[in-house]
Tab-separated table of C-alpha atoms in Angstrom:
chain	number	residue	atom	x	y	z
A	231	MET	CA	-23.529	-93.754	9.964
A	232	PRO	CA	-21.543	-91.314	12.153
A	233	ARG	CA	-17.967	-92.256	12.875
A	234	ARG	CA	-17.238	-93.191	16.451
A	235	LYS	CA	-14.454	-91.454	18.290
A	236	PRO	CA	-11.468	-93.715	18.845
A	237	ILE	CA	-11.160	-95.012	22.382
A	238	PRO	CA	-8.000	-93.599	23.930
A	239	ASN	CA	-5.462	-96.302	24.644
A	240	ALA	CA	-2.987	-96.594	27.489
A	241	GLY	CA	-0.213	-95.219	25.271
A	242	SER	CA	-2.023	-91.962	24.534
A	243	HIS	CA	-2.957	-91.613	28.218
A	244	LEU	CA	0.710	-92.057	29.230
A	245	ARG	CA	1.719	-89.569	26.544
A	246	ARG	CA	-0.641	-86.948	28.042
A	247	GLU	CA	0.670	-87.717	31.522
A	248	ILE	CA	4.252	-87.252	30.329
A	249	ALA	CA	3.318	-83.906	28.766
A	250	GLY	CA	1.715	-82.776	32.044
A	251	VAL	CA	4.657	-83.827	34.221
A	252	ALA	CA	7.178	-82.308	31.788
A	253	ALA	CA	5.231	-79.033	31.845
A	254	ARG	CA	5.215	-79.000	35.658
A	255	MET	CA	8.978	-79.604	35.716
A	256	MET	CA	9.508	-76.727	33.300
A	257	ALA	CA	7.297	-74.405	35.349
A	258	GLU	CA	8.517	-75.384	38.815
A	259	ASP	CA	12.087	-76.625	38.343
A	260	GLY	CA	13.278	-74.248	35.651
A	261	ILE	CA	13.982	-76.888	33.007
A	262	ALA	CA	14.140	-75.074	29.671
A	263	ASP	CA	14.937	-77.974	27.327
A	264	TYR	CA	11.784	-79.697	26.086
A	265	GLY	CA	13.557	-82.943	25.217
A	266	PHE	CA	15.197	-83.241	28.631
A	267	ALA	CA	11.910	-82.434	30.415
A	268	LYS	CA	10.052	-85.093	28.409
A	269	ARG	CA	12.667	-87.788	29.020
A	270	LYS	CA	12.807	-86.993	32.740
A	271	ALA	CA	9.003	-87.009	32.976
A	272	ALA	CA	8.782	-90.340	31.135
A	273	LYS	CA	11.359	-91.877	33.455
A	274	SER	CA	9.522	-90.608	36.554
A	275	LEU	CA	6.322	-92.258	35.269
A	276	GLY	CA	8.053	-95.569	34.589
A	277	GLY	CA	8.132	-95.196	30.823
A	278	GLY	CA	10.915	-97.133	29.126
A	279	ASP	CA	13.061	-96.153	26.157
A	280	GLY	CA	10.362	-97.206	23.699
A	281	VAL	CA	7.627	-94.990	25.124
A	282	SER	CA	6.020	-92.516	22.721
A	283	LEU	CA	6.900	-89.022	23.915
A	284	PRO	CA	4.573	-86.052	23.413
A	285	THR	CA	5.466	-83.338	20.933
A	286	ASN	CA	6.940	-80.054	22.125
A	287	GLU	CA	3.662	-78.379	21.121
A	288	GLU	CA	1.737	-80.735	23.450
A	289	VAL	CA	4.101	-79.925	26.316
A	290	GLU	CA	3.839	-76.191	25.597
A	291	ALA	CA	0.025	-76.420	25.718
A	292	GLU	CA	0.243	-78.197	29.097
A	293	LEU	CA	2.750	-75.595	30.308
A	294	ARG	CA	0.375	-72.749	29.464
A	295	THR	CA	-2.460	-74.576	31.249
A	296	TYR	CA	-0.295	-75.227	34.318
A	297	GLN	CA	0.792	-71.594	34.506
A	298	ALA	CA	-2.798	-70.367	34.133
A	299	ILE	CA	-3.967	-72.600	37.005
A	300	TYR	CA	-1.053	-72.666	39.459
A	301	GLN	CA	0.936	-69.518	38.646
A	302	ASP	CA	-1.862	-67.183	37.572
A	303	GLU	CA	-0.465	-64.194	39.510
A	304	GLU	CA	3.252	-64.951	39.697
A	305	GLN	CA	3.821	-65.881	36.045
A	306	PRO	CA	2.306	-62.775	34.383
A	307	GLU	CA	4.235	-60.498	36.780
A	308	ARG	CA	7.494	-62.329	36.107
A	309	LEU	CA	6.829	-62.237	32.370
A	310	GLN	CA	6.395	-58.452	32.436
A	311	GLU	CA	9.585	-58.072	34.502
A	312	LEU	CA	11.516	-60.164	31.972
A	313	ARG	CA	10.118	-58.213	29.031
A	314	ARG	CA	11.088	-54.894	30.646
A	315	ALA	CA	14.621	-56.198	31.232
A	316	ALA	CA	14.757	-57.469	27.638
A	317	LEU	CA	13.905	-53.978	26.390
A	318	GLU	CA	16.777	-52.537	28.444
A	319	VAL	CA	19.253	-55.031	26.961
A	320	MET	CA	17.885	-54.453	23.462
A	321	GLY	CA	18.280	-50.701	23.941
A	322	LEU	CA	21.916	-51.116	24.949
A	323	LEU	CA	22.597	-53.355	21.953
A	324	ALA	CA	20.444	-51.442	19.441
A	325	ASP	CA	23.358	-51.184	16.963
A	326	PHE	CA	23.180	-54.959	16.501
A	327	ARG	CA	19.509	-55.078	15.435
A	328	PRO	CA	18.278	-57.102	18.436
A	329	TYR	CA	15.271	-59.410	18.303
A	330	LEU	CA	13.646	-60.977	21.362
A	331	THR	CA	12.966	-64.711	20.969
A	332	GLY	CA	12.085	-67.672	23.161
A	333	ALA	CA	9.813	-68.032	26.177
A	334	VAL	CA	9.886	-64.342	27.147
A	335	LEU	CA	8.396	-63.502	23.760
A	336	ASP	CA	5.948	-66.407	23.427
A	337	GLY	CA	4.598	-65.874	26.950
A	338	THR	CA	5.620	-69.151	28.599
A	339	ALA	CA	8.514	-67.688	30.636
A	340	GLY	CA	8.370	-68.396	34.360
A	341	ARG	CA	10.302	-67.838	37.552
A	342	TYR	CA	13.547	-69.422	36.309
A	343	SER	CA	13.444	-68.289	32.691
A	344	GLY	CA	16.154	-66.260	31.056
A	345	ILE	CA	16.004	-63.802	28.196
A	346	GLU	CA	17.002	-64.873	24.670
A	347	ILE	CA	18.020	-62.194	22.183
A	348	ASP	CA	19.277	-62.609	18.615
A	349	LEU	CA	21.814	-60.033	17.400
A	350	TYR	CA	23.233	-59.298	13.933
A	351	ALA	CA	26.788	-58.008	13.530
A	352	ASP	CA	29.781	-58.017	11.191
A	353	SER	CA	31.529	-60.042	13.870
A	354	ALA	CA	30.676	-61.388	17.320
A	355	LYS	CA	33.791	-59.538	18.489
A	356	ASP	CA	31.938	-56.254	17.889
A	357	VAL	CA	29.309	-57.320	20.419
A	358	GLU	CA	31.978	-58.393	22.903
A	359	ILE	CA	33.749	-55.026	22.564
A	360	MET	CA	30.460	-53.220	23.203
A	361	LEU	CA	29.820	-55.276	26.353
A	362	LEU	CA	33.359	-54.694	27.622
A	363	SER	CA	33.064	-50.944	26.983
A	364	HIS	CA	30.040	-50.925	29.318
A	365	ASN	CA	31.831	-53.099	31.915
A	366	ILE	CA	29.343	-55.928	31.413
A	367	ALA	CA	30.807	-59.322	32.227
A	368	TYR	CA	29.865	-62.189	29.923
A	369	ASP	CA	30.808	-65.784	29.229
A	370	PRO	CA	31.025	-67.330	25.777
A	371	ASP	CA	28.786	-70.377	25.446
A	372	ASP	CA	30.613	-73.143	23.620
A	373	ASN	CA	27.520	-75.350	23.487
A	374	ILE	CA	26.454	-74.285	19.991
A	375	ARG	CA	24.630	-77.037	18.125
A	376	ASN	CA	26.125	-78.034	14.812
A	377	ARG	CA	23.316	-76.949	12.489
A	378	PRO	CA	23.309	-74.785	9.349
A	379	ASP	CA	21.574	-71.827	11.018
A	380	ALA	CA	23.647	-71.916	14.219
A	381	PRO	CA	24.834	-68.516	15.481
A	382	GLU	CA	28.426	-67.396	15.078
A	383	ALA	CA	28.644	-67.060	18.856
A	384	GLN	CA	26.525	-67.194	21.984
A	385	LEU	CA	27.277	-65.007	24.977
A	386	ARG	CA	25.777	-65.394	28.444
A	387	LEU	CA	25.483	-62.514	30.878
A	388	ASP	CA	23.605	-61.467	33.978
A	389	TRP	CA	21.281	-58.451	33.801
A	390	ALA	CA	20.101	-57.397	37.277
A	391	GLY	CA	19.935	-61.030	38.351
A	392	ILE	CA	18.301	-62.239	35.139
A	393	PRO	CA	20.214	-64.628	32.860
A	394	VAL	CA	20.516	-63.394	29.277
A	395	LEU	CA	21.605	-65.427	26.250
A	396	LEU	CA	22.795	-63.417	23.250
A	397	SER	CA	22.994	-65.323	19.950
A	398	VAL	CA	25.120	-63.430	17.429
A	399	TYR	CA	24.532	-63.978	13.707
A	400	PRO	CA	26.133	-62.318	10.665
A	401	PHE	CA	24.168	-59.385	9.203
A	402	VAL	CA	23.240	-61.403	6.110
A	403	ALA	CA	21.373	-63.909	8.298
A	404	GLU	CA	18.826	-61.332	9.450
A	405	ARG	CA	16.628	-61.990	6.417
A	406	ARG	CA	16.741	-65.754	6.914
A	407	GLN	CA	13.891	-67.388	8.795
A	408	LEU	CA	15.501	-69.278	11.666
A	409	ARG	CA	14.064	-72.521	13.012
A	410	ASN	CA	13.216	-73.032	16.665
A	411	PRO	CA	15.538	-75.864	17.786
A	412	HIS	CA	12.840	-77.154	20.178
A	413	THR	CA	9.884	-77.275	17.781
A	414	GLY	CA	11.403	-77.187	14.297
A	415	ARG	CA	8.952	-74.421	13.398
A	416	SER	CA	9.963	-70.956	12.271
A	417	SER	CA	11.204	-68.984	15.267
A	418	GLN	CA	9.106	-66.132	16.555
A	419	ARG	CA	11.087	-62.957	17.028
A	420	ALA	CA	10.257	-59.340	17.820
A	421	ARG	CA	12.012	-55.991	17.566
A	422	ALA	CA	11.995	-53.585	20.530
A	423	ASP	CA	8.872	-51.700	19.421
A	424	ALA	CA	6.866	-54.938	19.315
A	425	VAL	CA	8.171	-55.931	22.765
A	426	ALA	CA	7.229	-52.502	24.126
A	427	ALA	CA	3.708	-53.029	22.752
A	428	LEU	CA	3.434	-56.251	24.788
A	429	LEU	CA	3.960	-54.218	27.969
A	430	LYS	CA	0.967	-51.938	27.345
């Protein structure tokens, strides 16, 4: 006898709704933190503290769907603009073995997204000296999570109106596989040649 599909319950329906609203908030309001977007979406739908939140993967799937339907022209253009800017920053910081990560690499970046680049150096001070020598203003980001693979430093700067987050790791960390703090999966990352290939 064939197995019947389970009937979706109200909890799974609410979970899907939360994922959809969180995705819209990320696309339209520039929220980058999956956890914050999910909690805000749940609250807006009347979900209490005990509500089952969707996974980050479920929200990302909804985000891609939302962008394909509602931002089908704007989002791909913005993504290409961000990738071109990322290549410029990576070229400037080539001595520090830059890797593009985050939404600009995975293709979910939108109108409010910034560029995330991982760098590898003997010391974060070397990166700061390089930025200062090119008269590039930056701000250290003190909001580094206390986790084993946290960067030595994070520096925020503006590149032609685009926010850029540089995460500086020691050289020895380049071979380590970093975890995405949002999904817990291995982080995607790409060198400049791979980013250039995405623009073709």
